Amino acid sequence: MATKYALEPEEVSSNQIKYGALVSYVSIGFNIISGFLYTPWMIGKIGQANYGLYILSFSIIAIFAFNLGLEVVVARFLSKYRNDGDRQGEIRFLGIAYKLFFLLTFILAVVLAILYVFLDNLYGNLSAGDLEKLQFMYPIVAFYILITLISKPLDAVFIVNERFIQFNSLLFFEKVVIVTCTIVALVMGYGVYALVVINAIVILLNNIFKVLYIWKYTDTKIDFLASGKGMYREIFVFSSWQTTVAATHNFLMNIMPTVLVIVASGVAVAIFSIGMVVQGYVLLIATAVNSLFLPKVSRLTHSGDVKDIENLMIRVGRIQLYVVGFITVTFIAIGSEFIHFWVGDAFRESYVVASLLIAMGVITLPQEIANIHLVTTNQIRYRAYGMVISAVIGLVLAIFLSGAYGASGAALALMIGYLSGNAVFMNIIYVKILKIDVLRFFKECHLQLLPGLLLTLVIGMVIQHLHPSSNMIEFLYKAVGLVALYAMFTWFFTVNQFEKDLIQSILPFKRIKKGELK
């Protein structure tokens, strides 16, 4: 599949990134709100046991099909061929890439089919009725996962063509339709089976829409007869490193419950899992726009000007830190009340776990442009080295700390390990390999935003001490007040002209004044 051969004009590219990011954040907001409101209602409708089977069916398959980030592999090579002006290379590459994805999908289908045969042996402790339900849901969820895997090259084509508004709108539409249809189905009494069927149908339809859009609005071609040992080898090597990054990150986050069960207790696992949920939402918000910058970074890499990469890293890093930094300091200030109202005092320690897990991203998440630069320069092996370092240090420390300090010890171990590999080691790589001025980045990003973050933290802690909330409504008022305080301080003392212009260009009334909207 060849992407559009002419490069996107820079203004169109910037608008796609800007409004694509806006749609992405709206989608994430919907996802978080629906998660807090819709999930409890759904559990009440289908019952706790059926909900457990629903989650179990996804978790079994997720063991073998966690996100490997393979769309990044396809997008990286497509961006390379596009910037080199090699149209035939694009066509040949996508033919080879799709054959590889068909092979991966086939292998996964075989593995899942074998696993299906042994479900009754693996889950013999389930009742006959529950096992029958699981055996019905499993193939449908497997179909859903396989469709998701085979569609990864489609996602990469959207990314390389910088169709971020359209791509994120489709994802948002997918989530809204799934939630809406599920609510209607459960109200009509269709039960747990409706959940998996609706997910599978909507995912399938969404991917059909993706194919139709690419076919109609991009100059897309694919040569399934293409071959080339060199290209296969290059894809395999790069994919191996990308898979190592994804697999190690998945291992690092999911091994902690096992460690806690062995050296602490089952209660510690539950406490840690609540902290992971909070950290997961923060990570979802912080990484929402990462893929949007791959084509732009690829173009800058092709031009050979490291200073432009550095400037983009600072601009994007500041925006990321505005969000991640505020969430971190606000949660540290008043997050204990949120945990209290959300899951109760039995999970009080989850506040410490969540605080440690989200704080570790304050340094690393704003530096994602540098990691994308590693992808575009084919240096992703260094990211893999960093993740391996993080996993080894985090696991070793967790074994020692979890026994004495439970879930908090595991979170501290994870934080130290993550910062060792992804902050200390990776910043050395940014300086030595990418030739990025890291000190300039921290000065213009973290140092300049530090006063507003510290002010929010201090005032939040004072308010928390003087006026503890008695219910969730009072807590929300307090949170909104901190948002307003942070927004005003940063607007007048921290936000630079580029950021003000960016914000004002998104506001509808500003665009009406400029004649952009009628």
Short mmCIF file of C-alpha atoms in Angstrom, two decimals:
data_model
loop_
_atom_site.label_atom_id
_atom_site.label_comp_id
_atom_site.label_asym_id
_atom_site.label_seq_id
_atom_site.Cartn_x
_atom_site.Cartn_y
_atom_site.Cartn_z
CA MET A 1 0.00 0.00 0.00
CA ALA A 2 1.60 3.23 -1.01
CA THR A 3 0.75 6.34 0.87
CA LYS A 4 0.13 9.66 -0.85
CA TYR A 5 3.30 10.44 -2.64
CA ALA A 6 3.37 14.22 -2.12
CA LEU A 7 4.27 15.27 1.40
CA GLU A 8 1.56 16.95 3.42
CA PRO A 9 1.88 20.75 3.52
CA GLU A 10 3.24 21.79 6.90
CA GLU A 11 0.13 23.81 7.82
CA VAL A 12 -2.17 20.87 7.02
CA SER A 13 0.15 18.60 9.01
CA SER A 14 0.06 20.93 12.02
CA ASN A 15 -3.75 21.15 11.91
CA GLN A 16 -4.05 17.37 11.69
CA ILE A 17 -1.81 17.01 14.75
CA LYS A 18 -3.61 19.76 16.67
CA TYR A 19 -7.19 18.64 16.06
CA GLY A 20 -6.28 14.97 15.98
CA ALA A 21 -4.89 15.39 19.49
CA LEU A 22 -8.08 17.21 20.55
CA VAL A 23 -10.25 14.35 19.28
CA SER A 24 -7.95 11.88 21.02
CA TYR A 25 -8.29 13.66 24.38
CA VAL A 26 -12.09 13.84 23.99
CA SER A 27 -12.09 10.11 23.29
CA ILE A 28 -9.96 9.43 26.35
CA GLY A 29 -12.25 11.60 28.48
CA PHE A 30 -15.23 9.60 27.27
CA ASN A 31 -13.37 6.37 27.98
CA ILE A 32 -12.50 7.39 31.55
CA ILE A 33 -15.95 8.77 32.40
CA SER A 34 -17.72 5.76 30.90
CA GLY A 35 -15.33 3.50 32.80
CA PHE A 36 -16.28 5.08 36.13
CA LEU A 37 -20.03 5.36 35.44
CA TYR A 38 -20.92 2.71 32.89
CA THR A 39 -18.86 -0.22 34.26
CA PRO A 40 -20.60 -0.39 37.69
CA TRP A 41 -24.00 -0.19 35.96
CA MET A 42 -23.00 -2.96 33.53
CA ILE A 43 -21.85 -5.20 36.41
CA GLY A 44 -25.19 -4.62 38.11
CA LYS A 45 -27.02 -5.68 34.93
CA ILE A 46 -25.08 -8.84 34.07
CA GLY A 47 -23.95 -9.82 37.57
CA GLN A 48 -20.51 -10.03 39.13
CA ALA A 49 -19.97 -13.64 38.04
CA ASN A 50 -20.78 -12.96 34.38
CA TYR A 51 -18.61 -9.84 34.43
CA GLY A 52 -15.76 -11.96 35.76
CA LEU A 53 -16.20 -14.39 32.84
CA TYR A 54 -16.27 -11.47 30.40
CA ILE A 55 -12.97 -10.13 31.76
CA LEU A 56 -11.51 -13.66 31.91
CA SER A 57 -12.24 -14.28 28.23
CA PHE A 58 -10.29 -11.14 27.27
CA SER A 59 -7.47 -11.75 29.73
CA ILE A 60 -6.79 -15.31 28.47
CA ILE A 61 -6.32 -14.08 24.92
CA ALA A 62 -4.45 -10.94 26.00
CA ILE A 63 -1.69 -13.18 27.37
CA PHE A 64 -0.84 -14.09 23.77
CA ALA A 65 -1.91 -10.89 22.02
CA PHE A 66 -0.74 -7.90 24.05
CA ASN A 67 0.08 -4.78 22.04
CA LEU A 68 3.51 -5.19 20.45
CA GLY A 69 3.45 -1.75 18.84
CA LEU A 70 3.80 -3.31 15.39
CA GLU A 71 1.95 -0.41 13.75
CA VAL A 72 4.98 1.70 14.72
CA VAL A 73 7.19 -0.69 12.72
CA VAL A 74 5.04 -0.28 9.61
CA ALA A 75 4.74 3.49 10.06
CA ARG A 76 8.49 3.87 10.51
CA PHE A 77 9.34 2.12 7.24
CA LEU A 78 6.56 3.86 5.30
CA SER A 79 7.79 7.24 6.55
CA LYS A 80 11.34 6.33 5.49
CA TYR A 81 10.31 5.39 1.95
CA ARG A 82 8.10 8.46 1.67
CA ASN A 83 10.86 10.85 2.71
CA ASP A 84 13.26 9.11 0.32
CA GLY A 85 10.74 9.61 -2.49
CA ASP A 86 10.70 5.85 -3.14
CA ARG A 87 7.13 5.05 -4.24
CA GLN A 88 7.98 1.54 -5.43
CA GLY A 89 9.62 0.91 -2.07
CA GLU A 90 6.37 1.82 -0.34
CA ILE A 91 4.34 -0.52 -2.53
CA ARG A 92 6.77 -3.42 -2.09
CA PHE A 93 7.14 -2.85 1.65
CA LEU A 94 3.41 -2.91 2.34
CA GLY A 95 3.04 -6.10 0.32
CA ILE A 96 5.73 -7.75 2.43
CA ALA A 97 4.40 -6.23 5.67
CA TYR A 98 0.89 -7.49 5.05
CA LYS A 99 2.14 -10.99 4.29
CA LEU A 100 4.00 -10.94 7.60
CA PHE A 101 0.88 -9.75 9.44
CA PHE A 102 -1.22 -12.46 7.77
CA LEU A 103 1.35 -14.99 8.97
CA LEU A 104 1.32 -13.60 12.52
CA THR A 105 -2.49 -13.63 12.56
CA PHE A 106 -2.56 -17.24 11.32
CA ILE A 107 -0.05 -18.36 13.97
CA LEU A 108 -2.01 -16.59 16.71
CA ALA A 109 -5.26 -18.14 15.42
CA VAL A 110 -3.70 -21.62 15.66
CA VAL A 111 -2.46 -20.95 19.21
CA LEU A 112 -5.86 -19.66 20.31
CA ALA A 113 -7.62 -22.63 18.68
CA ILE A 114 -5.38 -25.07 20.57
CA LEU A 115 -6.02 -23.18 23.79
CA TYR A 116 -9.77 -23.36 23.17
CA VAL A 117 -9.61 -27.16 23.02
CA PHE A 118 -8.09 -27.26 26.51
CA LEU A 119 -10.34 -24.65 28.16
CA ASP A 120 -12.19 -27.28 30.22
CA ASN A 121 -8.87 -28.59 31.57
CA LEU A 122 -7.39 -25.15 32.27
CA TYR A 123 -10.52 -23.85 34.00
CA GLY A 124 -11.92 -27.03 35.52
CA ASN A 125 -12.74 -25.15 38.71
CA LEU A 126 -15.51 -23.26 36.90
CA SER A 127 -19.05 -24.56 37.15
CA ALA A 128 -20.49 -26.33 34.10
CA GLY A 129 -22.68 -23.31 33.34
CA ASP A 130 -19.83 -20.81 33.62
CA LEU A 131 -17.54 -22.98 31.48
CA GLU A 132 -20.22 -23.17 28.80
CA LYS A 133 -20.50 -19.38 28.78
CA LEU A 134 -16.71 -18.99 28.54
CA GLN A 135 -16.59 -21.46 25.63
CA PHE A 136 -19.22 -19.37 23.82
CA MET A 137 -17.50 -16.02 24.40
CA TYR A 138 -13.94 -17.17 23.77
CA PRO A 139 -14.11 -17.63 19.94
CA ILE A 140 -15.87 -14.28 19.52
CA VAL A 141 -13.23 -12.47 21.59
CA ALA A 142 -10.52 -14.34 19.66
CA PHE A 143 -12.03 -13.07 16.41
CA TYR A 144 -12.01 -9.54 17.85
CA ILE A 145 -8.31 -9.83 18.75
CA LEU A 146 -7.35 -11.29 15.36
CA ILE A 147 -9.18 -8.51 13.50
CA THR A 148 -7.36 -5.96 15.66
CA LEU A 149 -3.98 -7.51 14.82
CA ILE A 150 -4.54 -7.72 11.06
CA SER A 151 -5.65 -4.06 10.99
CA LYS A 152 -2.34 -2.72 12.35
CA PRO A 153 -1.00 -1.83 8.87
CA LEU A 154 -4.19 0.18 8.27
CA ASP A 155 -3.48 2.21 11.40
CA ALA A 156 0.06 2.82 10.15
CA VAL A 157 -1.25 4.15 6.82
CA PHE A 158 -3.44 6.67 8.65
CA ILE A 159 -0.43 7.73 10.72
CA VAL A 160 1.95 8.15 7.78
CA ASN A 161 -0.66 10.02 5.74
CA GLU A 162 -1.20 12.23 8.81
CA ARG A 163 -4.94 11.59 8.85
CA PHE A 164 -5.05 11.94 12.61
CA ILE A 165 -8.44 13.66 12.80
CA GLN A 166 -10.09 10.92 10.76
CA PHE A 167 -8.26 8.09 12.53
CA ASN A 168 -8.99 9.31 16.05
CA SER A 169 -12.59 10.13 15.10
CA LEU A 170 -13.06 6.52 13.99
CA LEU A 171 -11.65 5.29 17.31
CA PHE A 172 -13.93 7.67 19.23
CA PHE A 173 -16.91 6.57 17.15
CA GLU A 174 -16.00 2.95 17.90
CA LYS A 175 -16.03 3.52 21.68
CA VAL A 176 -19.29 5.49 21.64
CA VAL A 177 -21.08 2.89 19.52
CA ILE A 178 -19.86 -0.01 21.69
CA VAL A 179 -21.03 1.67 24.91
CA THR A 180 -24.35 2.80 23.39
CA CYS A 181 -25.17 -0.56 21.81
CA THR A 182 -24.17 -2.41 24.98
CA ILE A 183 -26.47 -0.23 27.10
CA VAL A 184 -29.38 -0.81 24.70
CA ALA A 185 -28.70 -4.57 24.58
CA LEU A 186 -28.48 -4.92 28.36
CA VAL A 187 -31.65 -2.86 28.90
CA MET A 188 -33.39 -5.22 26.46
CA GLY A 189 -32.14 -8.15 28.55
CA TYR A 190 -29.64 -9.79 26.19
CA GLY A 191 -27.04 -10.41 28.93
CA VAL A 192 -23.28 -10.98 28.85
CA TYR A 193 -23.16 -12.53 25.36
CA ALA A 194 -24.21 -9.20 23.88
CA LEU A 195 -21.02 -7.57 25.20
CA VAL A 196 -18.62 -9.75 23.23
CA VAL A 197 -20.78 -9.85 20.08
CA ILE A 198 -21.14 -6.06 20.00
CA ASN A 199 -17.38 -5.57 20.48
CA ALA A 200 -16.57 -7.93 17.61
CA ILE A 201 -19.14 -6.48 15.18
CA VAL A 202 -18.21 -2.85 15.86
CA ILE A 203 -14.48 -3.56 15.52
CA LEU A 204 -15.09 -5.34 12.21
CA LEU A 205 -17.23 -2.50 10.85
CA ASN A 206 -14.71 0.10 11.98
CA ASN A 207 -11.93 -1.68 10.10
CA ILE A 208 -14.11 -1.86 6.98
CA PHE A 209 -14.53 1.92 7.26
CA LYS A 210 -10.74 2.27 7.52
CA VAL A 211 -10.23 0.25 4.34
CA LEU A 212 -12.85 2.28 2.47
CA TYR A 213 -11.33 5.58 3.60
CA ILE A 214 -7.79 4.56 2.62
CA TRP A 215 -8.99 3.25 -0.74
CA LYS A 216 -10.97 6.42 -1.54
CA TYR A 217 -8.89 9.23 -0.03
CA THR A 218 -5.27 8.03 -0.31
CA ASP A 219 -3.25 6.97 -3.32
CA THR A 220 -2.94 3.45 -1.98
CA LYS A 221 -1.40 0.45 -3.67
CA ILE A 222 -0.14 -2.87 -2.39
CA ASP A 223 1.86 -5.60 -4.12
CA PHE A 224 1.20 -8.95 -2.46
CA LEU A 225 3.70 -10.59 -4.84
CA ALA A 226 6.55 -8.38 -3.59
CA SER A 227 9.60 -10.09 -2.15
CA GLY A 228 13.07 -9.20 -0.96
CA LYS A 229 15.27 -10.98 1.55
CA GLY A 230 16.95 -7.74 2.60
CA MET A 231 13.62 -6.08 3.35
CA TYR A 232 12.37 -9.13 5.28
CA ARG A 233 15.57 -9.10 7.33
CA GLU A 234 15.37 -5.36 8.04
CA ILE A 235 11.72 -5.62 9.11
CA PHE A 236 12.46 -8.65 11.31
CA VAL A 237 15.38 -6.96 13.11
CA PHE A 238 13.50 -3.72 13.74
CA SER A 239 10.34 -5.59 14.79
CA SER A 240 12.36 -7.70 17.21
CA TRP A 241 13.63 -4.62 19.04
CA GLN A 242 10.17 -3.01 19.05
CA THR A 243 8.66 -6.24 20.37
CA THR A 244 11.33 -6.35 23.08
CA VAL A 245 10.37 -2.82 24.18
CA ALA A 246 6.65 -3.67 24.31
CA ALA A 247 7.10 -7.11 25.88
CA THR A 248 9.49 -5.85 28.56
CA HIS A 249 7.15 -3.00 29.47
CA ASN A 250 4.26 -5.45 29.67
CA PHE A 251 6.35 -7.78 31.84
CA LEU A 252 7.47 -4.94 34.12
CA MET A 253 3.92 -3.81 34.84
CA ASN A 254 2.31 -7.24 35.14
CA ILE A 255 4.94 -9.20 37.08
CA MET A 256 4.41 -7.19 40.27
CA PRO A 257 1.11 -8.89 41.27
CA THR A 258 2.86 -12.27 41.00
CA VAL A 259 5.76 -11.03 43.15
CA LEU A 260 3.31 -9.68 45.72
CA VAL A 261 1.40 -12.97 45.91
CA ILE A 262 4.66 -14.84 46.55
CA VAL A 263 6.32 -12.53 49.09
CA ALA A 264 3.38 -10.51 50.50
CA SER A 265 -0.34 -11.33 50.23
CA GLY A 266 -3.40 -11.35 47.99
CA VAL A 267 -4.59 -8.16 49.67
CA ALA A 268 -1.38 -6.43 48.56
CA VAL A 269 -2.19 -7.45 44.97
CA ALA A 270 -5.63 -5.81 45.19
CA ILE A 271 -4.10 -2.63 46.65
CA PHE A 272 -1.43 -2.53 43.95
CA SER A 273 -3.98 -3.11 41.17
CA ILE A 274 -5.96 0.00 42.13
CA GLY A 275 -2.78 2.06 41.86
CA MET A 276 -2.11 0.52 38.46
CA VAL A 277 -5.58 1.53 37.27
CA VAL A 278 -4.89 5.18 38.17
CA GLN A 279 -1.44 5.04 36.54
CA GLY A 280 -3.00 3.43 33.46
CA TYR A 281 -5.37 6.35 32.97
CA VAL A 282 -2.53 8.86 33.34
CA LEU A 283 -0.43 6.91 30.85
CA LEU A 284 -3.38 6.81 28.46
CA ILE A 285 -3.69 10.60 28.61
CA ALA A 286 0.06 11.23 28.34
CA THR A 287 0.68 8.94 25.35
CA ALA A 288 -2.47 9.87 23.41
CA VAL A 289 -0.59 12.07 20.93
CA ASN A 290 2.70 10.16 20.59
CA SER A 291 2.01 8.50 17.24
CA LEU A 292 0.89 11.82 15.77
CA PHE A 293 4.46 13.09 15.63
CA LEU A 294 6.14 10.14 13.91
CA PRO A 295 5.77 11.54 10.34
CA LYS A 296 6.97 15.00 11.41
CA VAL A 297 9.97 13.61 13.30
CA SER A 298 10.73 11.39 10.30
CA ARG A 299 10.80 14.45 8.02
CA LEU A 300 13.04 16.34 10.43
CA THR A 301 15.34 13.32 10.69
CA HIS A 302 15.54 13.17 6.90
CA SER A 303 16.52 16.85 6.78
CA GLY A 304 19.38 16.09 9.17
CA ASP A 305 18.85 19.07 11.53
CA VAL A 306 19.04 17.84 15.15
CA LYS A 307 18.21 21.32 16.46
CA ASP A 308 14.75 21.10 14.88
CA ILE A 309 14.17 17.77 16.64
CA GLU A 310 15.30 19.37 19.89
CA ASN A 311 12.94 22.33 19.44
CA LEU A 312 10.01 20.00 18.72
CA MET A 313 10.92 17.90 21.75
CA ILE A 314 10.77 20.99 23.97
CA ARG A 315 7.47 22.23 22.51
CA VAL A 316 5.75 18.87 22.83
CA GLY A 317 7.46 18.09 26.15
CA ARG A 318 6.14 21.28 27.73
CA ILE A 319 2.58 20.45 26.66
CA GLN A 320 2.94 16.91 28.00
CA LEU A 321 4.35 18.20 31.29
CA TYR A 322 1.52 20.72 31.71
CA VAL A 323 -0.85 17.74 31.77
CA VAL A 324 1.21 15.01 33.45
CA GLY A 325 2.76 17.38 35.99
CA PHE A 326 -0.61 18.80 37.01
CA ILE A 327 -2.20 15.35 37.38
CA THR A 328 0.78 14.20 39.47
CA VAL A 329 0.91 17.10 41.93
CA THR A 330 -2.89 17.25 42.23
CA PHE A 331 -3.10 13.55 42.99
CA ILE A 332 -0.31 13.81 45.56
CA ALA A 333 -2.15 16.74 47.19
CA ILE A 334 -5.72 15.42 47.29
CA GLY A 335 -5.55 11.90 45.83
CA SER A 336 -6.03 10.19 49.19
CA GLU A 337 -9.59 11.53 49.27
CA PHE A 338 -10.23 10.30 45.73
CA ILE A 339 -9.17 6.78 46.73
CA HIS A 340 -11.39 7.02 49.83
CA PHE A 341 -14.51 8.00 47.87
CA TRP A 342 -13.79 5.68 44.94
CA VAL A 343 -12.87 2.32 46.53
CA GLY A 344 -12.99 2.93 50.29
CA ASP A 345 -10.53 3.07 53.19
CA ALA A 346 -9.56 -0.57 52.77
CA PHE A 347 -7.52 0.60 49.77
CA ARG A 348 -5.93 3.59 51.51
CA GLU A 349 -2.43 2.36 50.65
CA SER A 350 -3.36 2.49 46.95
CA TYR A 351 -2.87 6.26 47.21
CA VAL A 352 0.84 5.72 47.91
CA VAL A 353 1.10 3.14 45.12
CA ALA A 354 -0.61 5.39 42.56
CA SER A 355 1.45 8.44 43.60
CA LEU A 356 4.72 6.56 43.05
CA LEU A 357 3.61 5.05 39.74
CA ILE A 358 2.41 8.31 38.18
CA ALA A 359 5.32 10.37 39.57
CA MET A 360 7.85 8.26 37.64
CA GLY A 361 6.38 9.56 34.37
CA VAL A 362 7.07 13.24 35.12
CA ILE A 363 10.59 12.90 33.70
CA THR A 364 10.12 10.29 31.00
CA LEU A 365 6.72 10.99 29.41
CA PRO A 366 7.58 14.54 28.20
CA GLN A 367 10.62 13.09 26.38
CA GLU A 368 8.66 10.91 23.98
CA ILE A 369 9.83 12.86 20.90
CA ALA A 370 13.36 11.61 21.61
CA ASN A 371 12.06 8.03 21.68
CA ILE A 372 10.29 8.59 18.35
CA HIS A 373 13.60 9.95 17.02
CA LEU A 374 15.21 6.65 18.03
CA VAL A 375 12.58 4.90 15.90
CA THR A 376 13.13 7.09 12.84
CA THR A 377 16.93 6.71 13.04
CA ASN A 378 16.73 2.92 13.48
CA GLN A 379 18.28 3.15 16.96
CA ILE A 380 15.37 1.58 18.82
CA ARG A 381 17.65 -1.11 20.26
CA TYR A 382 18.79 1.46 22.84
CA ARG A 383 15.17 1.82 24.03
CA ALA A 384 15.05 -1.95 24.38
CA TYR A 385 18.26 -1.88 26.44
CA GLY A 386 16.70 0.74 28.71
CA MET A 387 13.53 -1.32 29.22
CA VAL A 388 15.55 -4.45 30.04
CA ILE A 389 17.56 -2.48 32.61
CA SER A 390 14.29 -1.20 34.11
CA ALA A 391 12.79 -4.69 34.27
CA VAL A 392 15.83 -6.31 35.90
CA ILE A 393 16.33 -3.60 38.54
CA GLY A 394 12.60 -3.31 39.23
CA LEU A 395 12.12 -7.06 39.65
CA VAL A 396 15.16 -7.53 41.93
CA LEU A 397 14.17 -4.61 44.16
CA ALA A 398 10.55 -5.76 44.27
CA ILE A 399 11.58 -9.15 45.66
CA PHE A 400 13.34 -7.43 48.57
CA LEU A 401 10.97 -4.50 49.18
CA SER A 402 7.57 -6.16 48.71
CA GLY A 403 7.97 -8.51 51.65
CA ALA A 404 8.59 -5.67 54.11
CA TYR A 405 6.49 -2.89 52.57
CA GLY A 406 3.84 -4.73 50.57
CA ALA A 407 2.23 -2.95 47.62
CA SER A 408 4.06 0.31 48.39
CA GLY A 409 7.39 -1.53 48.27
CA ALA A 410 6.52 -3.00 44.87
CA ALA A 411 5.56 0.44 43.55
CA LEU A 412 8.80 1.96 44.87
CA ALA A 413 10.81 -0.84 43.25
CA LEU A 414 9.00 -0.30 39.97
CA MET A 415 9.65 3.45 40.14
CA ILE A 416 13.39 3.05 40.86
CA GLY A 417 13.78 0.44 38.11
CA TYR A 418 11.82 2.47 35.58
CA LEU A 419 13.78 5.67 36.26
CA SER A 420 17.10 3.80 36.13
CA GLY A 421 16.49 2.47 32.64
CA ASN A 422 14.14 5.02 31.10
CA ALA A 423 15.42 8.24 32.68
CA VAL A 424 19.10 7.86 33.60
CA PHE A 425 20.20 5.42 30.88
CA MET A 426 18.00 6.87 28.13
CA ASN A 427 19.10 10.46 28.76
CA ILE A 428 22.69 9.32 28.33
CA ILE A 429 21.60 7.83 24.99
CA TYR A 430 19.84 11.06 23.98
CA VAL A 431 23.10 12.96 24.57
CA LYS A 432 25.64 10.44 23.21
CA ILE A 433 23.70 8.92 20.31
CA LEU A 434 21.07 11.49 19.29
CA LYS A 435 23.22 14.53 20.18
CA ILE A 436 20.27 16.20 21.94
CA ASP A 437 20.98 18.97 24.45
CA VAL A 438 19.17 17.37 27.40
CA LEU A 439 20.13 20.17 29.82
CA ARG A 440 18.44 22.70 27.54
CA PHE A 441 15.35 20.47 27.44
CA PHE A 442 15.07 20.24 31.24
CA LYS A 443 15.75 23.97 31.63
CA GLU A 444 13.07 25.08 29.15
CA CYS A 445 10.60 22.36 30.09
CA HIS A 446 10.75 21.15 33.70
CA LEU A 447 12.50 24.14 35.29
CA GLN A 448 10.16 26.71 33.76
CA LEU A 449 7.03 24.75 34.70
CA LEU A 450 8.25 23.93 38.21
CA PRO A 451 6.90 27.10 39.99
CA GLY A 452 3.31 26.49 38.85
CA LEU A 453 3.49 22.82 39.79
CA LEU A 454 4.94 23.52 43.24
CA LEU A 455 2.35 26.24 43.90
CA THR A 456 -0.48 23.85 43.00
CA LEU A 457 1.02 21.14 45.20
CA VAL A 458 1.44 23.38 48.25
CA ILE A 459 -1.97 25.05 47.99
CA GLY A 460 -3.62 21.68 47.33
CA MET A 461 -2.05 20.16 50.43
CA VAL A 462 -3.03 23.18 52.57
CA ILE A 463 -6.64 23.03 51.34
CA GLN A 464 -6.68 19.29 51.92
CA HIS A 465 -5.49 19.78 55.51
CA LEU A 466 -7.84 22.65 56.33
CA HIS A 467 -10.97 21.53 54.43
CA PRO A 468 -11.22 17.74 54.03
CA SER A 469 -14.15 16.74 51.80
CA SER A 470 -17.13 14.92 53.24
CA ASN A 471 -18.42 13.59 49.90
CA MET A 472 -17.44 13.23 46.26
CA ILE A 473 -19.18 16.48 45.23
CA GLU A 474 -17.06 18.53 47.63
CA PHE A 475 -13.98 16.71 46.36
CA LEU A 476 -14.84 17.60 42.76
CA TYR A 477 -15.27 21.28 43.74
CA LYS A 478 -11.83 21.17 45.30
CA ALA A 479 -10.32 19.55 42.19
CA VAL A 480 -11.95 22.10 39.88
CA GLY A 481 -10.58 24.90 42.07
CA LEU A 482 -7.05 23.54 41.70
CA VAL A 483 -7.52 23.28 37.93
CA ALA A 484 -8.58 26.95 37.81
CA LEU A 485 -5.65 28.03 40.00
CA TYR A 486 -3.13 26.07 37.93
CA ALA A 487 -4.60 27.33 34.64
CA MET A 488 -4.48 30.99 35.70
CA PHE A 489 -0.95 30.84 37.09
CA THR A 490 0.49 29.02 34.09
CA TRP A 491 -1.34 31.25 31.59
CA PHE A 492 0.09 34.46 33.05
CA PHE A 493 3.53 33.27 34.19
CA THR A 494 4.50 30.10 32.28
CA VAL A 495 2.72 29.69 28.95
CA ASN A 496 4.79 31.11 26.08
CA GLN A 497 3.47 32.82 22.95
CA PHE A 498 3.52 29.66 20.83
CA GLU A 499 1.40 27.83 23.40
CA LYS A 500 -1.03 30.75 23.72
CA ASP A 501 -1.44 30.87 19.94
CA LEU A 502 -1.98 27.11 19.89
CA ILE A 503 -4.69 27.25 22.56
CA GLN A 504 -6.40 30.26 21.00
CA SER A 505 -6.40 28.63 17.57
CA ILE A 506 -8.41 25.70 18.98
CA LEU A 507 -11.04 27.84 20.76
CA PRO A 508 -14.13 28.16 18.52
CA PHE A 509 -14.86 31.85 19.27
CA LYS A 510 -11.30 32.79 18.32
CA ARG A 511 -11.65 30.97 15.01
CA ILE A 512 -14.98 32.71 14.35
CA LYS A 513 -13.29 36.09 14.78
CA LYS A 514 -10.65 35.06 12.25
CA GLY A 515 -13.34 33.95 9.81
CA GLU A 516 -12.43 30.27 9.98
CA LEU A 517 -15.88 29.26 11.24
CA LYS A 518 -19.19 30.60 10.07
#
